[in-house]
Short mmCIF file of C-alpha atoms in Angstrom, two decimals:
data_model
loop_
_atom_site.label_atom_id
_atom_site.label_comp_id
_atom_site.label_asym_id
_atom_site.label_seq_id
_atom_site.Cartn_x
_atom_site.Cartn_y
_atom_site.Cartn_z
CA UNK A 1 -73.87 120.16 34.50
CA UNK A 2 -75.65 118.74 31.79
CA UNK A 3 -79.83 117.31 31.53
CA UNK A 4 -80.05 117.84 35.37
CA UNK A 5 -83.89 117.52 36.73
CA UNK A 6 -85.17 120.88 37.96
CA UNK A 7 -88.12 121.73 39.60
CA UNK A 8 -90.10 124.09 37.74
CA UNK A 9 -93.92 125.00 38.06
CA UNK A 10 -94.39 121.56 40.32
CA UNK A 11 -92.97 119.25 37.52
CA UNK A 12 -89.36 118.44 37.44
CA UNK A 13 -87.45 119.63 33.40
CA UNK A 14 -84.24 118.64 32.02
CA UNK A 15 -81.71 121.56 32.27
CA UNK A 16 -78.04 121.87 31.26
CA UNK A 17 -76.14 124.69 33.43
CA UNK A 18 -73.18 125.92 31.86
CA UNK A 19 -70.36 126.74 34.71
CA UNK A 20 -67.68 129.27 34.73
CA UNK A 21 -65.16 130.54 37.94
CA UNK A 22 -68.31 128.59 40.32
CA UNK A 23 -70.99 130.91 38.85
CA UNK A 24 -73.59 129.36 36.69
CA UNK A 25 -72.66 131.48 33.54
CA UNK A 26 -75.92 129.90 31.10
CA UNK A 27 -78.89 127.94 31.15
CA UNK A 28 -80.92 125.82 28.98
CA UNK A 29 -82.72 122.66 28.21
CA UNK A 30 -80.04 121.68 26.00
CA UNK A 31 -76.31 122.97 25.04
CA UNK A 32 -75.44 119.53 22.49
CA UNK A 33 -73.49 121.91 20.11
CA UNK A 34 -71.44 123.69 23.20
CA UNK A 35 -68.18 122.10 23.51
CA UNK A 36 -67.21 122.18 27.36
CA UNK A 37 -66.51 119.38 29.63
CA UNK A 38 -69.52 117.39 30.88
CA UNK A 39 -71.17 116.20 33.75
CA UNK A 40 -74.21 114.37 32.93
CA UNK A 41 -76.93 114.55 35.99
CA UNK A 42 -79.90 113.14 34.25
CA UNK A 43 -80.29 110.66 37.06
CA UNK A 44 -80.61 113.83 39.41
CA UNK A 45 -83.09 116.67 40.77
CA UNK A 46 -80.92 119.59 41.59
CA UNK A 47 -82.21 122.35 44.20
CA UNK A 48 -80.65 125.61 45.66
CA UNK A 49 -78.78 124.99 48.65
CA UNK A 50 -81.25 126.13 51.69
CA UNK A 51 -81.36 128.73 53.99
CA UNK A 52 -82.53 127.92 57.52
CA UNK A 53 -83.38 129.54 60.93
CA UNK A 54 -81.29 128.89 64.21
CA UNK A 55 -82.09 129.75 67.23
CA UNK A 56 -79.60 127.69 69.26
CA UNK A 57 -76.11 128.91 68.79
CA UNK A 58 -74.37 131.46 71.45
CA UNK A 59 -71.28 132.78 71.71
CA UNK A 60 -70.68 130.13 74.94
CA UNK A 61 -70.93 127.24 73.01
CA UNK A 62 -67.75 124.75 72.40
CA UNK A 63 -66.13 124.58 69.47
CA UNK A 64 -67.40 120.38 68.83
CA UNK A 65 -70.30 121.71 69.79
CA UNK A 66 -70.48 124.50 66.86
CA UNK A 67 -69.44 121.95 64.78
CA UNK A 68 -72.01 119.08 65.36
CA UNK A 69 -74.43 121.57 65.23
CA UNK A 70 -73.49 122.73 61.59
CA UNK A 71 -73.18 119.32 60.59
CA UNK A 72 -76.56 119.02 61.31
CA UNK A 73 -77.47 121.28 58.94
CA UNK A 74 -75.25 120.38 56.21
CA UNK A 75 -76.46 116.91 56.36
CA UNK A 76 -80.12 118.32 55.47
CA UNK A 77 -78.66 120.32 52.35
CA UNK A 78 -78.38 124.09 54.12
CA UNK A 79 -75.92 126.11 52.40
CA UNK A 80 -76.93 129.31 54.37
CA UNK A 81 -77.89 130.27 58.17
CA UNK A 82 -79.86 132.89 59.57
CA UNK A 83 -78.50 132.87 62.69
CA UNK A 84 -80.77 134.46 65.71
CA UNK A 85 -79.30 136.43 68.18
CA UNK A 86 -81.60 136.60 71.63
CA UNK A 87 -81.85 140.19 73.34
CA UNK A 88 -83.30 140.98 76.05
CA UNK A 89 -82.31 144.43 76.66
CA UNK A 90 -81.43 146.99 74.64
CA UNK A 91 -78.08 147.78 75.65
CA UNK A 92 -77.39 144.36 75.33
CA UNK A 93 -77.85 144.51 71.21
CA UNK A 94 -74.36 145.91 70.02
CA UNK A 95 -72.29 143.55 72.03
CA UNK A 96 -74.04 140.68 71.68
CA UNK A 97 -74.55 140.91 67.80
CA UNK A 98 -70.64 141.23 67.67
CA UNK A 99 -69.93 138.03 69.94
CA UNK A 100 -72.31 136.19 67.30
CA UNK A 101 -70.35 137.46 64.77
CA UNK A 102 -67.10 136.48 66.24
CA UNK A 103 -68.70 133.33 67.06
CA UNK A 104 -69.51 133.03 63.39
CA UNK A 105 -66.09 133.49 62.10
CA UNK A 106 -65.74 129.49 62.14
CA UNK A 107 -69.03 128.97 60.35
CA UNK A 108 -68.02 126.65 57.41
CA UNK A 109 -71.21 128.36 55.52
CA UNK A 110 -72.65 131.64 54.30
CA UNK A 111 -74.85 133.01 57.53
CA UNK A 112 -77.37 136.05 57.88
CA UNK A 113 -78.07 137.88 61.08
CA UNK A 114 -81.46 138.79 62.83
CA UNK A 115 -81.87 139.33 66.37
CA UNK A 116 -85.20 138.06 68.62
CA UNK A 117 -86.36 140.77 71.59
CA UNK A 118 -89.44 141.11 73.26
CA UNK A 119 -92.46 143.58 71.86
CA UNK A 120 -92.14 145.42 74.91
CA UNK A 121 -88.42 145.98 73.97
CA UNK A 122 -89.44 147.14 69.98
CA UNK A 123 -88.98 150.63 69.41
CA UNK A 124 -87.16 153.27 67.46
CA UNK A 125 -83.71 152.95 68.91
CA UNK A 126 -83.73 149.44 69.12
CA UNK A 127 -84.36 149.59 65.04
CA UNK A 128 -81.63 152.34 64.73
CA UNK A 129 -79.02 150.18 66.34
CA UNK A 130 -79.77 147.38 64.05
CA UNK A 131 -78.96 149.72 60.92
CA UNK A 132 -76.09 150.78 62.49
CA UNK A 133 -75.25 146.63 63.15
CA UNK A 134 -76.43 146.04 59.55
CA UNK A 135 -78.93 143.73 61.11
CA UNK A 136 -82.20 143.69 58.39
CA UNK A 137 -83.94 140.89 60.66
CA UNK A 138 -85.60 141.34 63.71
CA UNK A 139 -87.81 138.96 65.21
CA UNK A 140 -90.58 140.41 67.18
CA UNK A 141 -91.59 137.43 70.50
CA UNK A 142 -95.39 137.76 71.14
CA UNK A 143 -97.33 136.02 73.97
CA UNK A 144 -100.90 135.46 74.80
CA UNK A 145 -100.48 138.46 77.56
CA UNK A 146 -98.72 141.15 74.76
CA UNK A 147 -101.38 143.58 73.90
CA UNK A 148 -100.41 144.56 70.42
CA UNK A 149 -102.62 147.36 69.79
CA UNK A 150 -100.95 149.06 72.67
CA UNK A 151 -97.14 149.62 70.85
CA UNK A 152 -96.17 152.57 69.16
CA UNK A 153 -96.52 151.24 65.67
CA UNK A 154 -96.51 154.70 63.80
CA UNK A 155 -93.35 155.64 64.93
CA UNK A 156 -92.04 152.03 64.31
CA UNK A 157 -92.46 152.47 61.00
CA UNK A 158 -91.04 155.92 60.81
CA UNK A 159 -88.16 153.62 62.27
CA UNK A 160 -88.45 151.69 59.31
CA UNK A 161 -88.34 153.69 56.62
CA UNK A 162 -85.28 153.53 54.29
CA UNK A 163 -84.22 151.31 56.48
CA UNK A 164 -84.27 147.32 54.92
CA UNK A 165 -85.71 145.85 58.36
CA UNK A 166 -88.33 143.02 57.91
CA UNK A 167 -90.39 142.12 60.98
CA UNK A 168 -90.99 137.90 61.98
CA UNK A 169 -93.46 137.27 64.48
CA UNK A 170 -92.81 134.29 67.45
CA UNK A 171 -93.94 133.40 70.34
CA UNK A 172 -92.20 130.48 72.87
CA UNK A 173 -95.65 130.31 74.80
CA UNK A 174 -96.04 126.38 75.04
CA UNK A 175 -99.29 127.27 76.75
CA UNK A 176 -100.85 128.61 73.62
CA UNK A 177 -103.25 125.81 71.83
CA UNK A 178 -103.25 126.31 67.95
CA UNK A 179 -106.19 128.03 67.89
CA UNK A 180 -105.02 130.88 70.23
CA UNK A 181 -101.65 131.01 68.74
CA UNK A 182 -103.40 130.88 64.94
CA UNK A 183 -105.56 134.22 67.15
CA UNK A 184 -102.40 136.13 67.90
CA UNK A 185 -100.87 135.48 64.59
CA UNK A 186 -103.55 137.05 62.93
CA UNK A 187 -104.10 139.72 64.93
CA UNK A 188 -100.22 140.42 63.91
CA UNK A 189 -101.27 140.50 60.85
CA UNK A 190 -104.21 142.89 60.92
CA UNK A 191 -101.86 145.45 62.47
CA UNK A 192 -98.75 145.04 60.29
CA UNK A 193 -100.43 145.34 57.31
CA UNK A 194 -103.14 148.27 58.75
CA UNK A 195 -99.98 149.93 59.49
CA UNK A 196 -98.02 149.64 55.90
CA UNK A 197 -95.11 147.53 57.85
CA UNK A 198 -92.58 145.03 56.33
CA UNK A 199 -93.29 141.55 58.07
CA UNK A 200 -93.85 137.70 57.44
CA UNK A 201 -97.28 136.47 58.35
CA UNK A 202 -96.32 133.38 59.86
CA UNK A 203 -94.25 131.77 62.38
CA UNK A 204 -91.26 130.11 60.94
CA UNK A 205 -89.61 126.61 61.84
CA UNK A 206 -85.89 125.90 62.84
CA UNK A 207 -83.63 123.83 60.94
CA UNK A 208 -85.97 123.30 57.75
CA UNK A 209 -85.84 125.17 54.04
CA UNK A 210 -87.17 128.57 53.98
CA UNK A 211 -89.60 129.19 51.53
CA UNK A 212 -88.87 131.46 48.15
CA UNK A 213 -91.51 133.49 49.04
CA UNK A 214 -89.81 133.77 53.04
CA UNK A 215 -86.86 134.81 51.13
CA UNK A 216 -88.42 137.06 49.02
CA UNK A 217 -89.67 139.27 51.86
CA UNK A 218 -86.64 138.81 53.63
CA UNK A 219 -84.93 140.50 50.47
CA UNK A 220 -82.63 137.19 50.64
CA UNK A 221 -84.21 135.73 47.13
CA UNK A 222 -82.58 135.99 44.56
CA UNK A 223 -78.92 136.27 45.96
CA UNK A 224 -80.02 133.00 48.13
CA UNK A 225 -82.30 130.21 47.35
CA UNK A 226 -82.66 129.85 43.71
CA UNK A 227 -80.74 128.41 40.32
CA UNK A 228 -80.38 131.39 38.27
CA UNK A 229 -77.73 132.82 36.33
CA UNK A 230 -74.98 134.67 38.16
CA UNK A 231 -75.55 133.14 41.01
CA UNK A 232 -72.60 130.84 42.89
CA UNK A 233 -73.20 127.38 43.09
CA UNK A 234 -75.00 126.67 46.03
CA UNK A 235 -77.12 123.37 45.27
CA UNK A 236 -78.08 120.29 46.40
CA UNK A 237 -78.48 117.14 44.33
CA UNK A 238 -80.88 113.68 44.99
CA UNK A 239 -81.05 111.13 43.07
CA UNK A 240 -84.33 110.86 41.23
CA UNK A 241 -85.03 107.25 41.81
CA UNK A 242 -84.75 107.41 45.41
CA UNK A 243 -87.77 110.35 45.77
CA UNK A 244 -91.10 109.67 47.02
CA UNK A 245 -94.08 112.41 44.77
CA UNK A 246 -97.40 113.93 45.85
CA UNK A 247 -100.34 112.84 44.38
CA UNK A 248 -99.98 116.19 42.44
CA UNK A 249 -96.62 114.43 41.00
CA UNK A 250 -94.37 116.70 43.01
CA UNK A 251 -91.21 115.00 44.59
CA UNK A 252 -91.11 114.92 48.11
CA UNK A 253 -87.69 116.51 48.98
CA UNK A 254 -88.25 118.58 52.47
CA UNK A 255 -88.36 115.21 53.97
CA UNK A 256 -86.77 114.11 57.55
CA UNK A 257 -86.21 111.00 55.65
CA UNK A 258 -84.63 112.11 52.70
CA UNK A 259 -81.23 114.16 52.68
CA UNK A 260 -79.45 115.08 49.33
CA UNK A 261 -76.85 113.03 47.94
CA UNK A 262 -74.89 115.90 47.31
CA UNK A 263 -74.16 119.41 48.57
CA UNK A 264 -72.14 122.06 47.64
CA UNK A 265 -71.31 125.26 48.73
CA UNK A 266 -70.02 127.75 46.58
CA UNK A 267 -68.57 125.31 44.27
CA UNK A 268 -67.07 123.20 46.77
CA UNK A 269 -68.39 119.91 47.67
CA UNK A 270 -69.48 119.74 51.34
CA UNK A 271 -71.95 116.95 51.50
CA UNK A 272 -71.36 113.63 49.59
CA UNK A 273 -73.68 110.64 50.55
CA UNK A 274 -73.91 111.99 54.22
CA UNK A 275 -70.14 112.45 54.58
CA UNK A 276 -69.64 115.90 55.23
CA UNK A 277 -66.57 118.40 54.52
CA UNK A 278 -66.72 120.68 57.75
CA UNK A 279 -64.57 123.50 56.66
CA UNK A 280 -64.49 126.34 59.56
CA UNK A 281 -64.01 130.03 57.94
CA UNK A 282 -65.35 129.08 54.99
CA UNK A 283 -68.77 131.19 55.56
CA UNK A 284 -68.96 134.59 54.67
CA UNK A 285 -71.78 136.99 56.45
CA UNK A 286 -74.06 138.28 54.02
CA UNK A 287 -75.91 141.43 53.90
CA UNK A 288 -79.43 142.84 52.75
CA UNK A 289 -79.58 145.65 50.99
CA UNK A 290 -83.14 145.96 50.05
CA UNK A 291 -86.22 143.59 52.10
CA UNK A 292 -89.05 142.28 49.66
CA UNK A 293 -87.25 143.26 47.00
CA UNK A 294 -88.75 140.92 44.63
CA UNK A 295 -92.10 139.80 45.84
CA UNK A 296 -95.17 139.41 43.38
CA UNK A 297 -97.39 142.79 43.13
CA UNK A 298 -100.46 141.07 44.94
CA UNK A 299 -98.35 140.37 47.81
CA UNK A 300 -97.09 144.19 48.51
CA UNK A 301 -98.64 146.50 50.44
#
């Protein structure tokens, strides 16, 4: 993939990825005296395929259903899912993780899985059965009636330790205005962090690119969501004369107007000008090992 635009400290470089098997093997701004077959991308910015949040798949849902729906997302250049799985009860968790994951098995992309429960419904067991489901994700729903200060957060955390789960605050509550929902998020904050526990300190969005530094606490970076060496090839590519830039001279890419020309997944070519390759199976379910495993020092507890 030779002198392909990449985004790096908010100004796009020329970079030549050297490709072996569907792993990027080498990189560097120039490989002239390599001998390999060529593919030159100067004309393109090339990204990391995203990962995004859904919260709308169930195990109910028709198969052209499932389908449109991943389309969707392949159309906007997502080349992994976090997939949500809503529990309300306890009892509920084991089976319904494993319809999600049967549901799943058609997923023509890599996916993740979290689950969503009520705070009420967070405690110990509930973060013992997600170790036991491999389930590093839990998202925690908060309302403007949930009085935080009044859940067991010590033992929580006892819960939590050696065990890779990351906590994700959100809340449903249309009634909230910002400034009360901006309130309960940062009164989340003030006790996650008082009590030494792994979260994110924001809500996140459906269907749009998590951030590196999402993924990094997630423990998702760097298997997911960058171009590095070793990793499979996961990227999207637009062309560069079709981007819009900042002021600051960064391209515009996380746009609802602009998709990627091209997308592949795992070295296969899913996305090309908006005609997508829906290939069910073709997703494997990935698992974290280790949450905010590479986070900047400032950033850790």
């Amino acid at each position: 993939m030779d002198k392909v635009g990449i985004l790096k400290s908010d100004r796009i470089e020329q970079t030549t990825l050297l490709v072996n098997q569907n792993k990027i093997e080498f990189m560097r701004q120039s490989m002239d005296n390599i001998k390999f077959m060529r593919m030159d991308l100067s004309s393109y910015l090339i990204t990391p395929g995203y990962v995004m949040l859904d919260f709308s798949l169930h195990s109910l849902l028709p198969f052209q259903d499932f389908k449109q729906q991943f389309i969707r997302y392949l159309k906007k250049g997502c080349t992994s899912l976090l997939t949500v799985v809503d529990i309300k009860y306890e009892k509920e968790l084991v089976s319904h993780v494993r319809k999600r994951r049967h549901l799943m098995i058609n997923s023509p992309i890599d996916y993740y899985m979290a689950i969503k429960l009520s705070l009420k419904s967070l405690n110990q067991s509930v973060l013992r059965k997600c170790k036991q489901q491999q389930v590093s994700i839990v998202f925690v729903e908060i309302n403007k009636d949930d009085r935080l200060d009044l859940t067991s957060w010590g033992w929580i955390r006892d819960a939590m330790f050696s065990n890779p789960i990351t906590l994700i605050p959100y809340t449903s509550d249309e009634s909230l205005s910002p400034i009360k929902k901006n309130r309960l998020l940062q009164e989340w904050n003030r006790i996650v962090r008082e009590h030494r526990i792994s979260s994110v300190y924001e809500f996140l969005e459906e269907g749009t690119p998590l951030s590196k530094e999402i993924l990094m606490k997630l423990g998702i970076y760097p298997v997911k969501g960058d171009i590095r060496v070793g990793n499979k090839l996961n990227y999207n590519l637009y062309k560069l004369e079709e981007l819009k830039y900042h002021i600051d001279g960064k391209p515009i890419i996380q746009d609802d107007e602009i998709s990627p020309t091209f997308t592949s997944h795992n070295g296969k070519l899913i996305n090309i000008n908006g005609d997508i390759l829906f290939l069910p199976g073709k997703g494997e379910e990935c698992f974290i090992s280790i949450s905010s495993r590479f986070i900047p020092q400032s950033a850790s507890f």
